Amino acid sequence: TEAERSMVIVPVYANLYLSKASSRLFLTGGADLVYFSGEVSEASGLAKTNVAPIFGAGFEYRHENGFVFRLTPYVALAPEAFAW
């Protein structure tokens, strides 16, 4: 029989805004906390819990009517055998 497997990813991030203007640059950082349930093979290199640090920088525009535009590339420093 095939074991049931699931994965839950909990993102935890913080932003540092470099200006108070409505158009601004920002830095972001945090981690994706990844939990596996079911059988995880030791040969896969994955633990039941993994942490993938995430970093990025971007641009954000906030209009007074509530419209938000954000462009942010991210870099994930995931474990070598980490499966997305």
PDB file of N, CA, C and O in Angstrom:
ATOM      1  N   THR A   1       0.842  -1.189   0.000  1.00  0.00           N
ATOM      2  CA  THR A   1       0.000   0.000   0.000  1.00  0.00           C
ATOM      3  C   THR A   1       0.881   1.244   0.000  1.00  0.00           C
ATOM      4  O   THR A   1       1.980   1.249   0.536  1.00  0.00           O
ATOM      5  N   GLU A   2       0.365   2.279  -0.583  1.00  0.00           N
ATOM      6  CA  GLU A   2       1.107   3.532  -0.641  1.00  0.00           C
ATOM      7  C   GLU A   2       0.714   4.418   0.532  1.00  0.00           C
ATOM      8  O   GLU A   2      -0.462   4.622   0.807  1.00  0.00           O
ATOM      9  N   ALA A   3       1.713   4.901   1.260  1.00  0.00           N
ATOM     10  CA  ALA A   3       1.463   5.749   2.428  1.00  0.00           C
ATOM     11  C   ALA A   3       0.958   7.115   1.989  1.00  0.00           C
ATOM     12  O   ALA A   3       1.373   7.636   0.959  1.00  0.00           O
ATOM     13  N   GLU A   4       0.055   7.689   2.790  1.00  0.00           N
ATOM     14  CA  GLU A   4      -0.405   9.039   2.508  1.00  0.00           C
ATOM     15  C   GLU A   4       0.633  10.026   2.989  1.00  0.00           C
ATOM     16  O   GLU A   4       1.185   9.880   4.074  1.00  0.00           O
ATOM     17  N   ARG A   5       0.911  11.009   2.154  1.00  0.00           N
ATOM     18  CA  ARG A   5       1.888  12.027   2.503  1.00  0.00           C
ATOM     19  C   ARG A   5       1.271  13.396   2.281  1.00  0.00           C
ATOM     20  O   ARG A   5       0.469  13.590   1.378  1.00  0.00           O
ATOM     21  N   SER A   6       1.694  14.330   3.099  1.00  0.00           N
ATOM     22  CA  SER A   6       1.261  15.705   2.897  1.00  0.00           C
ATOM     23  C   SER A   6       2.382  16.648   3.331  1.00  0.00           C
ATOM     24  O   SER A   6       3.297  16.248   4.039  1.00  0.00           O
ATOM     25  N   MET A   7       2.270  17.869   2.869  1.00  0.00           N
ATOM     26  CA  MET A   7       3.267  18.881   3.196  1.00  0.00           C
ATOM     27  C   MET A   7       2.543  20.180   3.497  1.00  0.00           C
ATOM     28  O   MET A   7       1.629  20.574   2.771  1.00  0.00           O
ATOM     29  N   VAL A   8       2.940  20.843   4.572  1.00  0.00           N
ATOM     30  CA  VAL A   8       2.380  22.138   4.941  1.00  0.00           C
ATOM     31  C   VAL A   8       3.530  23.130   4.980  1.00  0.00           C
ATOM     32  O   VAL A   8       4.563  22.866   5.596  1.00  0.00           O
ATOM     33  N   ILE A   9       3.356  24.272   4.312  1.00  0.00           N
ATOM     34  CA  ILE A   9       4.366  25.323   4.311  1.00  0.00           C
ATOM     35  C   ILE A   9       3.783  26.539   5.027  1.00  0.00           C
ATOM     36  O   ILE A   9       2.718  27.032   4.659  1.00  0.00           O
ATOM     37  N   VAL A  10       4.487  27.003   6.062  1.00  0.00           N
ATOM     38  CA  VAL A  10       4.070  28.180   6.816  1.00  0.00           C
ATOM     39  C   VAL A  10       5.104  29.281   6.572  1.00  0.00           C
ATOM     40  O   VAL A  10       6.234  29.184   7.050  1.00  0.00           O
ATOM     41  N   PRO A  11       4.744  30.308   5.799  1.00  0.00           N
ATOM     42  CA  PRO A  11       5.693  31.398   5.544  1.00  0.00           C
ATOM     43  C   PRO A  11       5.700  32.401   6.705  1.00  0.00           C
ATOM     44  O   PRO A  11       4.647  32.777   7.213  1.00  0.00           O
ATOM     45  N   VAL A  12       6.888  32.814   7.121  1.00  0.00           N
ATOM     46  CA  VAL A  12       7.054  33.825   8.164  1.00  0.00           C
ATOM     47  C   VAL A  12       8.016  34.871   7.601  1.00  0.00           C
ATOM     48  O   VAL A  12       9.185  34.567   7.360  1.00  0.00           O
ATOM     49  N   TYR A  13       7.519  36.085   7.361  1.00  0.00           N
ATOM     50  CA  TYR A  13       8.299  37.122   6.698  1.00  0.00           C
ATOM     51  C   TYR A  13       8.189  38.443   7.454  1.00  0.00           C
ATOM     52  O   TYR A  13       7.209  38.688   8.152  1.00  0.00           O
ATOM     53  N   ALA A  14       9.188  39.299   7.238  1.00  0.00           N
ATOM     54  CA  ALA A  14       9.149  40.668   7.743  1.00  0.00           C
ATOM     55  C   ALA A  14       9.716  41.570   6.652  1.00  0.00           C
ATOM     56  O   ALA A  14      10.607  41.168   5.904  1.00  0.00           O
ATOM     57  N   ASN A  15       9.174  42.777   6.562  1.00  0.00           N
ATOM     58  CA  ASN A  15       9.630  43.754   5.573  1.00  0.00           C
ATOM     59  C   ASN A  15      10.262  44.951   6.272  1.00  0.00           C
ATOM     60  O   ASN A  15       9.806  45.363   7.341  1.00  0.00           O
ATOM     61  N   LEU A  16      11.288  45.508   5.633  1.00  0.00           N
ATOM     62  CA  LEU A  16      11.912  46.749   6.085  1.00  0.00           C
ATOM     63  C   LEU A  16      11.735  47.757   4.951  1.00  0.00           C
ATOM     64  O   LEU A  16      12.335  47.610   3.878  1.00  0.00           O
ATOM     65  N   TYR A  17      10.866  48.753   5.179  1.00  0.00           N
ATOM     66  CA  TYR A  17      10.606  49.767   4.158  1.00  0.00           C
ATOM     67  C   TYR A  17      11.669  50.859   4.250  1.00  0.00           C
ATOM     68  O   TYR A  17      11.984  51.339   5.336  1.00  0.00           O
ATOM     69  N   LEU A  18      12.227  51.242   3.102  1.00  0.00           N
ATOM     70  CA  LEU A  18      13.322  52.194   3.054  1.00  0.00           C
ATOM     71  C   LEU A  18      12.862  53.639   2.899  1.00  0.00           C
ATOM     72  O   LEU A  18      13.681  54.543   2.806  1.00  0.00           O
ATOM     73  N   SER A  19      11.545  53.859   2.898  1.00  0.00           N
ATOM     74  CA  SER A  19      10.983  55.198   2.760  1.00  0.00           C
ATOM     75  C   SER A  19       9.559  55.177   3.293  1.00  0.00           C
ATOM     76  O   SER A  19       8.944  54.123   3.392  1.00  0.00           O
ATOM     77  N   LYS A  20       9.024  56.352   3.604  1.00  0.00           N
ATOM     78  CA  LYS A  20       7.622  56.460   4.033  1.00  0.00           C
ATOM     79  C   LYS A  20       6.716  56.893   2.880  1.00  0.00           C
ATOM     80  O   LYS A  20       5.512  57.016   3.046  1.00  0.00           O
ATOM     81  N   ALA A  21       7.293  57.111   1.701  1.00  0.00           N
ATOM     82  CA  ALA A  21       6.527  57.557   0.531  1.00  0.00           C
ATOM     83  C   ALA A  21       5.593  56.444   0.048  1.00  0.00           C
ATOM     84  O   ALA A  21       5.752  55.279   0.412  1.00  0.00           O
ATOM     85  N   SER A  22       4.634  56.780  -0.807  1.00  0.00           N
ATOM     86  CA  SER A  22       3.708  55.767  -1.330  1.00  0.00           C
ATOM     87  C   SER A  22       4.395  54.855  -2.349  1.00  0.00           C
ATOM     88  O   SER A  22       3.980  53.721  -2.545  1.00  0.00           O
ATOM     89  N   SER A  23       5.457  55.334  -3.003  1.00  0.00           N
ATOM     90  CA  SER A  23       6.286  54.510  -3.891  1.00  0.00           C
ATOM     91  C   SER A  23       7.613  54.308  -3.179  1.00  0.00           C
ATOM     92  O   SER A  23       8.318  55.276  -2.903  1.00  0.00           O
ATOM     93  N   ARG A  24       7.936  53.053  -2.857  1.00  0.00           N
ATOM     94  CA  ARG A  24       9.131  52.839  -2.047  1.00  0.00           C
ATOM     95  C   ARG A  24       9.787  51.493  -2.294  1.00  0.00           C
ATOM     96  O   ARG A  24       9.152  50.537  -2.725  1.00  0.00           O
ATOM     97  N   LEU A  25      11.063  51.443  -1.985  1.00  0.00           N
ATOM     98  CA  LEU A  25      11.831  50.201  -2.022  1.00  0.00           C
ATOM     99  C   LEU A  25      11.758  49.550  -0.641  1.00  0.00           C
ATOM    100  O   LEU A  25      11.574  50.239   0.367  1.00  0.00           O
ATOM    101  N   PHE A  26      11.907  48.230  -0.612  1.00  0.00           N
ATOM    102  CA  PHE A  26      11.915  47.542   0.672  1.00  0.00           C
ATOM    103  C   PHE A  26      12.761  46.279   0.584  1.00  0.00           C
ATOM    104  O   PHE A  26      13.041  45.762  -0.492  1.00  0.00           O
ATOM    105  N   LEU A  27      13.173  45.814   1.744  1.00  0.00           N
ATOM    106  CA  LEU A  27      13.880  44.544   1.889  1.00  0.00           C
ATOM    107  C   LEU A  27      12.961  43.593   2.620  1.00  0.00           C
ATOM    108  O   LEU A  27      12.183  44.000   3.486  1.00  0.00           O
ATOM    109  N   THR A  28      13.028  42.327   2.279  1.00  0.00           N
ATOM    110  CA  THR A  28      12.194  41.336   2.942  1.00  0.00           C
ATOM    111  C   THR A  28      13.042  40.129   3.318  1.00  0.00           C
ATOM    112  O   THR A  28      14.014  39.803   2.637  1.00  0.00           O
ATOM    113  N   GLY A  29      12.679  39.494   4.396  1.00  0.00           N
ATOM    114  CA  GLY A  29      13.395  38.302   4.825  1.00  0.00           C
ATOM    115  C   GLY A  29      12.515  37.470   5.729  1.00  0.00           C
ATOM    116  O   GLY A  29      11.547  37.956   6.302  1.00  0.00           O
ATOM    117  N   GLY A  30      12.853  36.221   5.841  1.00  0.00           N
ATOM    118  CA  GLY A  30      12.078  35.330   6.688  1.00  0.00           C
ATOM    119  C   GLY A  30      12.415  33.898   6.376  1.00  0.00           C
ATOM    120  O   GLY A  30      13.527  33.582   5.928  1.00  0.00           O
ATOM    121  N   ALA A  31      11.445  33.044   6.602  1.00  0.00           N
ATOM    122  CA  ALA A  31      11.665  31.617   6.372  1.00  0.00           C
ATOM    123  C   ALA A  31      10.351  30.939   6.041  1.00  0.00           C
ATOM    124  O   ALA A  31       9.286  31.368   6.490  1.00  0.00           O
ATOM    125  N   ASP A  32      10.441  29.893   5.237  1.00  0.00           N
ATOM    126  CA  ASP A  32       9.314  28.996   5.025  1.00  0.00           C
ATOM    127  C   ASP A  32       9.546  27.804   5.947  1.00  0.00           C
ATOM    128  O   ASP A  32      10.568  27.129   5.858  1.00  0.00           O
ATOM    129  N   LEU A  33       8.610  27.582   6.854  1.00  0.00           N
ATOM    130  CA  LEU A  33       8.673  26.432   7.753  1.00  0.00           C
ATOM    131  C   LEU A  33       7.888  25.315   7.080  1.00  0.00           C
ATOM    132  O   LEU A  33       6.701  25.475   6.788  1.00  0.00           O
ATOM    133  N   VAL A  34       8.544  24.204   6.803  1.00  0.00           N
ATOM    134  CA  VAL A  34       7.936  23.136   6.013  1.00  0.00           C
ATOM    135  C   VAL A  34       7.802  21.879   6.873  1.00  0.00           C
ATOM    136  O   VAL A  34       8.788  21.405   7.440  1.00  0.00           O
ATOM    137  N   TYR A  35       6.581  21.379   6.958  1.00  0.00           N
ATOM    138  CA  TYR A  35       6.285  20.192   7.759  1.00  0.00           C
ATOM    139  C   TYR A  35       5.784  19.083   6.846  1.00  0.00           C
ATOM    140  O   TYR A  35       4.898  19.303   6.024  1.00  0.00           O
ATOM    141  N   PHE A  36       6.359  17.903   6.985  1.00  0.00           N
ATOM    142  CA  PHE A  36       5.935  16.737   6.226  1.00  0.00           C
ATOM    143  C   PHE A  36       5.203  15.795   7.155  1.00  0.00           C
ATOM    144  O   PHE A  36       5.603  15.617   8.302  1.00  0.00           O
ATOM    145  N   SER A  37       4.137  15.173   6.655  1.00  0.00           N
ATOM    146  CA  SER A  37       3.483  14.112   7.413  1.00  0.00           C
ATOM    147  C   SER A  37       3.473  12.866   6.545  1.00  0.00           C
ATOM    148  O   SER A  37       3.608  12.935   5.328  1.00  0.00           O
ATOM    149  N   GLY A  38       3.321  11.750   7.167  1.00  0.00           N
ATOM    150  CA  GLY A  38       3.420  10.497   6.437  1.00  0.00           C
ATOM    151  C   GLY A  38       4.848  10.020   6.440  1.00  0.00           C
ATOM    152  O   GLY A  38       5.703  10.521   7.169  1.00  0.00           O
ATOM    153  N   GLU A  39       5.141   9.095   5.602  1.00  0.00           N
ATOM    154  CA  GLU A  39       6.471   8.505   5.566  1.00  0.00           C
ATOM    155  C   GLU A  39       7.407   9.341   4.704  1.00  0.00           C
ATOM    156  O   GLU A  39       7.117   9.638   3.555  1.00  0.00           O
ATOM    157  N   VAL A  40       8.526   9.744   5.298  1.00  0.00           N
ATOM    158  CA  VAL A  40       9.564  10.471   4.582  1.00  0.00           C
ATOM    159  C   VAL A  40      10.807   9.610   4.627  1.00  0.00           C
ATOM    160  O   VAL A  40      11.336   9.325   5.685  1.00  0.00           O
ATOM    161  N   SER A  41      11.261   9.189   3.492  1.00  0.00           N
ATOM    162  CA  SER A  41      12.413   8.302   3.400  1.00  0.00           C
ATOM    163  C   SER A  41      13.686   9.025   3.835  1.00  0.00           C
ATOM    164  O   SER A  41      13.923  10.161   3.456  1.00  0.00           O
ATOM    165  N   GLU A  42      14.526   8.352   4.637  1.00  0.00           N
ATOM    166  CA  GLU A  42      15.807   8.935   5.034  1.00  0.00           C
ATOM    167  C   GLU A  42      16.691   9.151   3.814  1.00  0.00           C
ATOM    168  O   GLU A  42      17.495  10.067   3.770  1.00  0.00           O
ATOM    169  N   ALA A  43      16.525   8.338   2.797  1.00  0.00           N
ATOM    170  CA  ALA A  43      17.334   8.454   1.585  1.00  0.00           C
ATOM    171  C   ALA A  43      17.014   9.725   0.800  1.00  0.00           C
ATOM    172  O   ALA A  43      17.811  10.177  -0.002  1.00  0.00           O
ATOM    173  N   SER A  44      15.843  10.317   1.037  1.00  0.00           N
ATOM    174  CA  SER A  44      15.452  11.523   0.304  1.00  0.00           C
ATOM    175  C   SER A  44      16.210  12.749   0.789  1.00  0.00           C
ATOM    176  O   SER A  44      16.228  13.777   0.131  1.00  0.00           O
ATOM    177  N   GLY A  45      16.825  12.662   1.976  1.00  0.00           N
ATOM    178  CA  GLY A  45      17.534  13.809   2.534  1.00  0.00           C
ATOM    179  C   GLY A  45      16.609  14.807   3.201  1.00  0.00           C
ATOM    180  O   GLY A  45      17.042  15.863   3.630  1.00  0.00           O
ATOM    181  N   LEU A  46      15.337  14.493   3.316  1.00  0.00           N
ATOM    182  CA  LEU A  46      14.368  15.398   3.921  1.00  0.00           C
ATOM    183  C   LEU A  46      14.058  14.972   5.348  1.00  0.00           C
ATOM    184  O   LEU A  46      13.876  13.793   5.626  1.00  0.00           O
ATOM    185  N   ALA A  47      13.974  15.939   6.221  1.00  0.00           N
ATOM    186  CA  ALA A  47      13.557  15.681   7.589  1.00  0.00           C
ATOM    187  C   ALA A  47      12.052  15.926   7.677  1.00  0.00           C
ATOM    188  O   ALA A  47      11.440  16.417   6.734  1.00  0.00           O
ATOM    189  N   LYS A  48      11.471  15.594   8.803  1.00  0.00           N
ATOM    190  CA  LYS A  48      10.042  15.868   8.997  1.00  0.00           C
ATOM    191  C   LYS A  48       9.765  17.368   9.024  1.00  0.00           C
ATOM    192  O   LYS A  48       8.688  17.812   8.703  1.00  0.00           O
ATOM    193  N   THR A  49      10.763  18.158   9.447  1.00  0.00           N
ATOM    194  CA  THR A  49      10.637  19.608   9.485  1.00  0.00           C
ATOM    195  C   THR A  49      11.852  20.219   8.811  1.00  0.00           C
ATOM    196  O   THR A  49      12.975  19.829   9.094  1.00  0.00           O
ATOM    197  N   ASN A  50      11.619  21.139   7.908  1.00  0.00           N
ATOM    198  CA  ASN A  50      12.692  21.863   7.231  1.00  0.00           C
ATOM    199  C   ASN A  50      12.425  23.353   7.340  1.00  0.00           C
ATOM    200  O   ASN A  50      11.280  23.786   7.404  1.00  0.00           O
ATOM    201  N   VAL A  51      13.495  24.118   7.341  1.00  0.00           N
ATOM    202  CA  VAL A  51      13.389  25.572   7.346  1.00  0.00           C
ATOM    203  C   VAL A  51      14.152  26.077   6.129  1.00  0.00           C
ATOM    204  O   VAL A  51      15.317  25.746   5.945  1.00  0.00           O
ATOM    205  N   ALA A  52      13.479  26.860   5.299  1.00  0.00           N
ATOM    206  CA  ALA A  52      14.105  27.434   4.110  1.00  0.00           C
ATOM    207  C   ALA A  52      14.161  28.952   4.278  1.00  0.00           C
ATOM    208  O   ALA A  52      13.133  29.621   4.173  1.00  0.00           O
ATOM    209  N   PRO A  53      15.339  29.512   4.561  1.00  0.00           N
ATOM    210  CA  PRO A  53      15.449  30.972   4.666  1.00  0.00           C
ATOM    211  C   PRO A  53      15.142  31.634   3.317  1.00  0.00           C
ATOM    212  O   PRO A  53      15.516  31.114   2.272  1.00  0.00           O
ATOM    213  N   ILE A  54      14.460  32.770   3.366  1.00  0.00           N
ATOM    214  CA  ILE A  54      14.045  33.499   2.168  1.00  0.00           C
ATOM    215  C   ILE A  54      14.480  34.956   2.309  1.00  0.00           C
ATOM    216  O   ILE A  54      14.292  35.563   3.361  1.00  0.00           O
ATOM    217  N   PHE A  55      15.062  35.513   1.227  1.00  0.00           N
ATOM    218  CA  PHE A  55      15.472  36.914   1.213  1.00  0.00           C
ATOM    219  C   PHE A  55      15.024  37.551  -0.093  1.00  0.00           C
ATOM    220  O   PHE A  55      14.922  36.871  -1.107  1.00  0.00           O
ATOM    221  N   GLY A  56      14.796  38.848  -0.059  1.00  0.00           N
ATOM    222  CA  GLY A  56      14.432  39.533  -1.285  1.00  0.00           C
ATOM    223  C   GLY A  56      14.471  41.038  -1.118  1.00  0.00           C
ATOM    224  O   GLY A  56      14.664  41.559  -0.019  1.00  0.00           O
ATOM    225  N   ALA A  57      14.300  41.722  -2.221  1.00  0.00           N
ATOM    226  CA  ALA A  57      14.203  43.176  -2.240  1.00  0.00           C
ATOM    227  C   ALA A  57      13.183  43.529  -3.309  1.00  0.00           C
ATOM    228  O   ALA A  57      13.034  42.806  -4.293  1.00  0.00           O
ATOM    229  N   GLY A  58      12.475  44.617  -3.101  1.00  0.00           N
ATOM    230  CA  GLY A  58      11.448  44.925  -4.080  1.00  0.00           C
ATOM    231  C   GLY A  58      11.001  46.359  -4.067  1.00  0.00           C
ATOM    232  O   GLY A  58      11.547  47.211  -3.368  1.00  0.00           O
ATOM    233  N   PHE A  59       9.962  46.591  -4.855  1.00  0.00           N
ATOM    234  CA  PHE A  59       9.342  47.905  -5.007  1.00  0.00           C
ATOM    235  C   PHE A  59       7.864  47.768  -4.687  1.00  0.00           C
ATOM    236  O   PHE A  59       7.222  46.796  -5.083  1.00  0.00           O
ATOM    237  N   GLU A  60       7.326  48.743  -3.969  1.00  0.00           N
ATOM    238  CA  GLU A  60       5.901  48.743  -3.638  1.00  0.00           C
ATOM    239  C   GLU A  60       5.308  50.114  -3.904  1.00  0.00           C
ATOM    240  O   GLU A  60       5.936  51.138  -3.613  1.00  0.00           O
ATOM    241  N   TYR A  61       4.101  50.113  -4.473  1.00  0.00           N
ATOM    242  CA  TYR A  61       3.338  51.344  -4.668  1.00  0.00           C
ATOM    243  C   TYR A  61       1.989  51.163  -3.983  1.00  0.00           C
ATOM    244  O   TYR A  61       1.284  50.190  -4.242  1.00  0.00           O
ATOM    245  N   ARG A  62       1.640  52.082  -3.103  1.00  0.00           N
ATOM    246  CA  ARG A  62       0.339  52.055  -2.415  1.00  0.00           C
ATOM    247  C   ARG A  62      -0.418  53.335  -2.752  1.00  0.00           C
ATOM    248  O   ARG A  62       0.022  54.433  -2.433  1.00  0.00           O
ATOM    249  N   HIS A  63      -1.584  53.160  -3.369  1.00  0.00           N
ATOM    250  CA  HIS A  63      -2.429  54.309  -3.696  1.00  0.00           C
ATOM    251  C   HIS A  63      -3.354  54.577  -2.514  1.00  0.00           C
ATOM    252  O   HIS A  63      -3.701  53.664  -1.762  1.00  0.00           O
ATOM    253  N   GLU A  64      -3.787  55.813  -2.362  1.00  0.00           N
ATOM    254  CA  GLU A  64      -4.655  56.185  -1.231  1.00  0.00           C
ATOM    255  C   GLU A  64      -6.005  55.470  -1.252  1.00  0.00           C
ATOM    256  O   GLU A  64      -6.656  55.341  -0.219  1.00  0.00           O
ATOM    257  N   ASN A  65      -6.434  54.950  -2.433  1.00  0.00           N
ATOM    258  CA  ASN A  65      -7.716  54.227  -2.496  1.00  0.00           C
ATOM    259  C   ASN A  65      -7.587  52.755  -2.103  1.00  0.00           C
ATOM    260  O   ASN A  65      -8.550  52.011  -2.140  1.00  0.00           O
ATOM    261  N   GLY A  66      -6.351  52.327  -1.741  1.00  0.00           N
ATOM    262  CA  GLY A  66      -6.156  50.953  -1.282  1.00  0.00           C
ATOM    263  C   GLY A  66      -5.465  50.044  -2.280  1.00  0.00           C
ATOM    264  O   GLY A  66      -5.070  48.931  -1.935  1.00  0.00           O
ATOM    265  N   PHE A  67      -5.309  50.485  -3.524  1.00  0.00           N
ATOM    266  CA  PHE A  67      -4.626  49.676  -4.534  1.00  0.00           C
ATOM    267  C   PHE A  67      -3.150  49.520  -4.154  1.00  0.00           C
ATOM    268  O   PHE A  67      -2.485  50.487  -3.785  1.00  0.00           O
ATOM    269  N   VAL A  68      -2.628  48.283  -4.224  1.00  0.00           N
ATOM    270  CA  VAL A  68      -1.223  48.011  -3.916  1.00  0.00           C
ATOM    271  C   VAL A  68      -0.612  47.238  -5.072  1.00  0.00           C
ATOM    272  O   VAL A  68      -1.167  46.232  -5.529  1.00  0.00           O
ATOM    273  N   PHE A  69       0.539  47.709  -5.537  1.00  0.00           N
ATOM    274  CA  PHE A  69       1.323  46.995  -6.542  1.00  0.00           C
ATOM    275  C   PHE A  69       2.668  46.675  -5.899  1.00  0.00           C
ATOM    276  O   PHE A  69       3.306  47.551  -5.315  1.00  0.00           O
ATOM    277  N   ARG A  70       3.091  45.419  -6.000  1.00  0.00           N
ATOM    278  CA  ARG A  70       4.358  45.015  -5.398  1.00  0.00           C
ATOM    279  C   ARG A  70       5.101  44.093  -6.356  1.00  0.00           C
ATOM    280  O   ARG A  70       4.522  43.155  -6.893  1.00  0.00           O
ATOM    281  N   LEU A  71       6.378  44.364  -6.548  1.00  0.00           N
ATOM    282  CA  LEU A  71       7.245  43.527  -7.373  1.00  0.00           C
ATOM    283  C   LEU A  71       8.442  43.129  -6.511  1.00  0.00           C
ATOM    284  O   LEU A  71       9.180  44.002  -6.045  1.00  0.00           O
ATOM    285  N   THR A  72       8.605  41.825  -6.282  1.00  0.00           N
ATOM    286  CA  THR A  72       9.658  41.354  -5.387  1.00  0.00           C
ATOM    287  C   THR A  72      10.247  40.036  -5.865  1.00  0.00           C
ATOM    288  O   THR A  72       9.558  39.019  -5.855  1.00  0.00           O
ATOM    289  N   PRO A  73      11.501  40.010  -6.270  1.00  0.00           N
ATOM    290  CA  PRO A  73      12.161  38.719  -6.512  1.00  0.00           C
ATOM    291  C   PRO A  73      12.664  38.160  -5.174  1.00  0.00           C
ATOM    292  O   PRO A  73      13.090  38.917  -4.301  1.00  0.00           O
ATOM    293  N   TYR A  74      12.582  36.849  -5.006  1.00  0.00           N
ATOM    294  CA  TYR A  74      13.010  36.185  -3.772  1.00  0.00           C
ATOM    295  C   TYR A  74      14.131  35.201  -4.067  1.00  0.00           C
ATOM    296  O   TYR A  74      14.201  34.637  -5.150  1.00  0.00           O
ATOM    297  N   VAL A  75      14.964  34.974  -3.067  1.00  0.00           N
ATOM    298  CA  VAL A  75      15.993  33.943  -3.119  1.00  0.00           C
ATOM    299  C   VAL A  75      15.731  33.014  -1.942  1.00  0.00           C
ATOM    300  O   VAL A  75      15.618  33.462  -0.795  1.00  0.00           O
ATOM    301  N   ALA A  76      15.598  31.724  -2.230  1.00  0.00           N
ATOM    302  CA  ALA A  76      15.379  30.725  -1.183  1.00  0.00           C
ATOM    303  C   ALA A  76      16.660  29.929  -0.978  1.00  0.00           C
ATOM    304  O   ALA A  76      17.232  29.412  -1.926  1.00  0.00           O
ATOM    305  N   LEU A  77      17.104  29.862   0.256  1.00  0.00           N
ATOM    306  CA  LEU A  77      18.293  29.084   0.605  1.00  0.00           C
ATOM    307  C   LEU A  77      17.833  27.753   1.174  1.00  0.00           C
ATOM    308  O   LEU A  77      17.944  27.500   2.368  1.00  0.00           O
ATOM    309  N   ALA A  78      17.293  26.927   0.312  1.00  0.00           N
ATOM    310  CA  ALA A  78      16.700  25.658   0.731  1.00  0.00           C
ATOM    311  C   ALA A  78      17.769  24.586   0.893  1.00  0.00           C
ATOM    312  O   ALA A  78      18.811  24.634   0.247  1.00  0.00           O
ATOM    313  N   PRO A  79      17.491  23.601   1.754  1.00  0.00           N
ATOM    314  CA  PRO A  79      18.406  22.451   1.856  1.00  0.00           C
ATOM    315  C   PRO A  79      18.593  21.803   0.488  1.00  0.00           C
ATOM    316  O   PRO A  79      17.715  21.875  -0.371  1.00  0.00           O
ATOM    317  N   GLU A  80      19.712  21.162   0.283  1.00  0.00           N
ATOM    318  CA  GLU A  80      20.074  20.602  -1.026  1.00  0.00           C
ATOM    319  C   GLU A  80      18.986  19.699  -1.625  1.00  0.00           C
ATOM    320  O   GLU A  80      18.676  19.783  -2.794  1.00  0.00           O
ATOM    321  N   ALA A  81      18.394  18.860  -0.805  1.00  0.00           N
ATOM    322  CA  ALA A  81      17.413  17.899  -1.314  1.00  0.00           C
ATOM    323  C   ALA A  81      15.981  18.361  -1.092  1.00  0.00           C
ATOM    324  O   ALA A  81      15.063  17.580  -1.191  1.00  0.00           O
ATOM    325  N   PHE A  82      15.799  19.633  -0.820  1.00  0.00           N
ATOM    326  CA  PHE A  82      14.472  20.154  -0.516  1.00  0.00           C
ATOM    327  C   PHE A  82      13.556  20.080  -1.730  1.00  0.00           C
ATOM    328  O   PHE A  82      13.924  20.517  -2.803  1.00  0.00           O
ATOM    329  N   ALA A  83      12.386  19.519  -1.572  1.00  0.00           N
ATOM    330  CA  ALA A  83      11.427  19.381  -2.688  1.00  0.00           C
ATOM    331  C   ALA A  83      10.343  20.430  -2.551  1.00  0.00           C
ATOM    332  O   ALA A  83       9.663  20.502  -1.545  1.00  0.00           O
ATOM    333  N   TRP A  84      10.157  21.261  -3.560  1.00  0.00           N
ATOM    334  CA  TRP A  84       9.104  22.281  -3.523  1.00  0.00           C
ATOM    335  C   TRP A  84       7.823  21.694  -4.013  1.00  0.00           C
ATOM    336  O   TRP A  84       7.688  21.020  -4.916  1.00  0.00           O
TER     337      TRP A  84
END
